[in-house]
Every structure is written in structure tokens, then in C-alpha cells.
């Protein structure tokens, strides 16, 4: 995989999930997309203490990649391949666990597939992320 190797995904994901991502990347030609033609996106974070568990805000290289995977997963689901779409969204969550967009999409997918318990779990996680964002914003407003 080009580009993504520089951002420590193989270490974070583990070999099995990284190979799954590599397979999906090849199948859907992910790295042929214009987004990945800009190598600056995948430069190392300035803050060595970057935490992948921070709330999804769309600004870090992990957020950008997770957001791309969200869009791709949703597009693939809309084209009728819910299995690949679910895999891609799950990989997005492996990269950015508090990515509430992916949790919401999975909640809807599971609901449509009558997987009610899975749907409730994903919806609950998405709500917790939103609540955490609200608390963070309230704390920042106090300062």
C-alpha cells in the first residue's frame, strides 16, 4: 500500500486487518483516488502524543482517511454490496474508533438487515460520541 504505510496503520490495525484493508484498497482502487495524490496528507503528526481515540473532527490524517472510508463504505452499501460496505466501515472504526459517522451508518445498515442488537449497539456508541463532544465544547466554553 502506498501512502498509508507512513501513518502507522499496519501497527495499529494488526496484520490481519491491514491485509483486509490492502485487499479492499486494491479491489476498489482506493489509492488511485485524487485524495491520495497529495502526499502531505500522510505526513507524520506534529504531536507525537496523537491519540486515535480522540473524537472524530476531520482534521488529522487518520480522520481524513477514516472519512474517506466512511464515504466509500456508504457508496458501496448504496450500490448493493452491504458486506464490503460493512467491512470498510469497520476498518474505518479500527482507525478512528470514535468516528460517529461510521457508527450511524452501521446502525442504519444493521437495522435494515434486521440485526437489531447490533443496530442498537452502534446507535448507542454514536450517541455517546455526540455527548462527549457536547461535554468537550461545554468545558472549552467555560475557559
mmCIF file of C-alpha atoms in Angstrom, residues 26-134:
data_model
loop_
_atom_site.group_PDB
_atom_site.id
_atom_site.type_symbol
_atom_site.label_atom_id
_atom_site.label_comp_id
_atom_site.label_asym_id
_atom_site.label_seq_id
_atom_site.Cartn_x
_atom_site.Cartn_y
_atom_site.Cartn_z
ATOM 1 C CA UNK A 26 -6.901 -2.998 -4.384
ATOM 2 C CA UNK A 27 -10.467 -4.086 -5.185
ATOM 3 C CA UNK A 28 -11.835 -0.533 -5.091
ATOM 4 C CA UNK A 29 -8.638 1.180 -6.298
ATOM 5 C CA UNK A 30 -8.670 3.391 -3.234
ATOM 6 C CA UNK A 31 -5.192 4.763 -3.732
ATOM 7 C CA UNK A 32 -5.960 5.808 -7.290
ATOM 8 C CA UNK A 33 -8.322 8.441 -5.866
ATOM 9 C CA UNK A 34 -7.221 12.097 -6.117
ATOM 10 C CA UNK A 35 -7.134 12.397 -2.315
ATOM 11 C CA UNK A 36 -4.100 10.122 -2.189
ATOM 12 C CA UNK A 37 -2.164 12.034 -4.826
ATOM 13 C CA UNK A 38 -1.322 14.621 -2.146
ATOM 14 C CA UNK A 39 1.495 13.108 -0.051
ATOM 15 C CA UNK A 40 1.268 15.904 2.537
ATOM 16 C CA UNK A 41 -1.928 14.356 3.886
ATOM 17 C CA UNK A 42 0.001 11.410 5.280
ATOM 18 C CA UNK A 43 2.965 13.214 6.797
ATOM 19 C CA UNK A 44 3.640 12.415 10.426
ATOM 20 C CA UNK A 45 1.550 14.246 13.014
ATOM 21 C CA UNK A 46 3.314 17.182 14.630
ATOM 22 C CA UNK A 47 2.184 15.943 18.037
ATOM 23 C CA UNK A 48 3.850 12.636 18.845
ATOM 24 C CA UNK A 49 1.217 12.061 21.505
ATOM 25 C CA UNK A 50 -1.611 11.942 18.945
ATOM 26 C CA UNK A 51 -4.374 9.676 20.212
ATOM 27 C CA UNK A 52 -6.503 7.820 17.676
ATOM 28 C CA UNK A 53 -9.301 7.739 20.238
ATOM 29 C CA UNK A 54 -9.894 11.473 20.084
ATOM 30 C CA UNK A 55 -13.288 12.497 18.832
ATOM 31 C CA UNK A 56 -13.529 12.473 15.042
ATOM 32 C CA UNK A 57 -13.050 16.049 13.879
ATOM 33 C CA UNK A 58 -11.895 15.638 10.279
ATOM 34 C CA UNK A 59 -8.516 17.296 10.727
ATOM 35 C CA UNK A 60 -5.888 14.614 11.342
ATOM 36 C CA UNK A 61 -4.560 12.248 8.704
ATOM 37 C CA UNK A 62 -6.420 9.421 10.474
ATOM 38 C CA UNK A 63 -9.668 11.408 10.378
ATOM 39 C CA UNK A 64 -9.185 12.152 6.699
ATOM 40 C CA UNK A 65 -8.589 8.503 5.858
ATOM 41 C CA UNK A 66 -11.432 7.315 8.118
ATOM 42 C CA UNK A 67 -13.734 9.881 6.499
ATOM 43 C CA UNK A 68 -12.765 8.639 3.062
ATOM 44 C CA UNK A 69 -13.527 5.068 4.147
ATOM 45 C CA UNK A 70 -16.916 6.234 5.503
ATOM 46 C CA UNK A 71 -17.826 7.712 2.135
ATOM 47 C CA UNK A 72 -16.606 4.668 0.252
ATOM 48 C CA UNK A 73 -18.410 2.263 2.605
ATOM 49 C CA UNK A 74 -21.670 4.165 2.253
ATOM 50 C CA UNK A 75 -21.310 4.320 -1.536
ATOM 51 C CA UNK A 76 -20.663 0.578 -1.740
ATOM 52 C CA UNK A 77 -23.668 -0.145 0.513
ATOM 53 C CA UNK A 78 -25.849 2.079 -1.707
ATOM 54 C CA UNK A 79 -24.650 0.061 -4.707
ATOM 55 C CA UNK A 80 -25.956 -3.095 -3.026
ATOM 56 C CA UNK A 81 -22.831 -4.656 -1.514
ATOM 57 C CA UNK A 82 -23.553 -4.393 2.190
ATOM 58 C CA UNK A 83 -20.860 -6.961 3.055
ATOM 59 C CA UNK A 84 -17.943 -4.951 1.598
ATOM 60 C CA UNK A 85 -19.505 -1.733 2.869
ATOM 61 C CA UNK A 86 -19.655 -3.133 6.396
ATOM 62 C CA UNK A 87 -16.026 -4.301 6.172
ATOM 63 C CA UNK A 88 -14.876 -0.868 5.032
ATOM 64 C CA UNK A 89 -16.835 0.920 7.769
ATOM 65 C CA UNK A 90 -15.458 -1.471 10.394
ATOM 66 C CA UNK A 91 -11.934 -0.705 9.160
ATOM 67 C CA UNK A 92 -12.750 2.980 9.438
ATOM 68 C CA UNK A 93 -13.667 2.412 13.084
ATOM 69 C CA UNK A 94 -10.469 0.462 13.669
ATOM 70 C CA UNK A 95 -8.598 3.550 12.505
ATOM 71 C CA UNK A 96 -10.773 6.079 14.341
ATOM 72 C CA UNK A 97 -12.960 4.353 16.983
ATOM 73 C CA UNK A 98 -14.953 7.447 17.924
ATOM 74 C CA UNK A 99 -15.980 8.161 14.347
ATOM 75 C CA UNK A 100 -19.677 8.603 14.991
ATOM 76 C CA UNK A 101 -20.478 8.878 11.284
ATOM 77 C CA UNK A 102 -19.423 5.262 10.730
ATOM 78 C CA UNK A 103 -21.346 4.169 13.829
ATOM 79 C CA UNK A 104 -24.518 5.820 12.498
ATOM 80 C CA UNK A 105 -24.148 4.275 9.034
ATOM 81 C CA UNK A 106 -23.587 0.837 10.570
ATOM 82 C CA UNK A 107 -26.593 1.305 12.875
ATOM 83 C CA UNK A 108 -28.775 2.011 9.837
ATOM 84 C CA UNK A 109 -27.291 -0.901 7.874
ATOM 85 C CA UNK A 110 -27.857 -3.330 10.746
ATOM 86 C CA UNK A 111 -31.392 -2.042 11.230
ATOM 87 C CA UNK A 112 -32.165 -2.594 7.548
ATOM 88 C CA UNK A 113 -30.749 -6.127 7.817
ATOM 89 C CA UNK A 114 -32.899 -6.832 10.907
ATOM 90 C CA UNK A 115 -29.797 -7.091 13.127
ATOM 91 C CA UNK A 116 -31.472 -5.100 15.871
ATOM 92 C CA UNK A 117 -28.987 -5.720 18.695
ATOM 93 C CA UNK A 118 -26.037 -4.693 16.508
ATOM 94 C CA UNK A 119 -28.004 -1.653 15.359
ATOM 95 C CA UNK A 120 -28.758 -0.595 18.950
ATOM 96 C CA UNK A 121 -25.108 -1.017 19.923
ATOM 97 C CA UNK A 122 -23.851 1.188 17.072
ATOM 98 C CA UNK A 123 -26.539 3.819 17.681
ATOM 99 C CA UNK A 124 -25.672 3.899 21.389
ATOM 100 C CA UNK A 125 -21.989 4.392 20.628
ATOM 101 C CA UNK A 126 -22.805 7.206 18.191
ATOM 102 C CA UNK A 127 -24.901 8.952 20.852
ATOM 103 C CA UNK A 128 -22.099 8.620 23.414
ATOM 104 C CA UNK A 129 -19.662 10.231 20.982
ATOM 105 C CA UNK A 130 -22.059 13.134 20.452
ATOM 106 C CA UNK A 131 -22.481 13.529 24.217
ATOM 107 C CA UNK A 132 -18.687 13.525 24.658
ATOM 108 C CA UNK A 133 -18.412 16.249 22.032
ATOM 109 C CA UNK A 134 -21.020 18.329 23.838
#
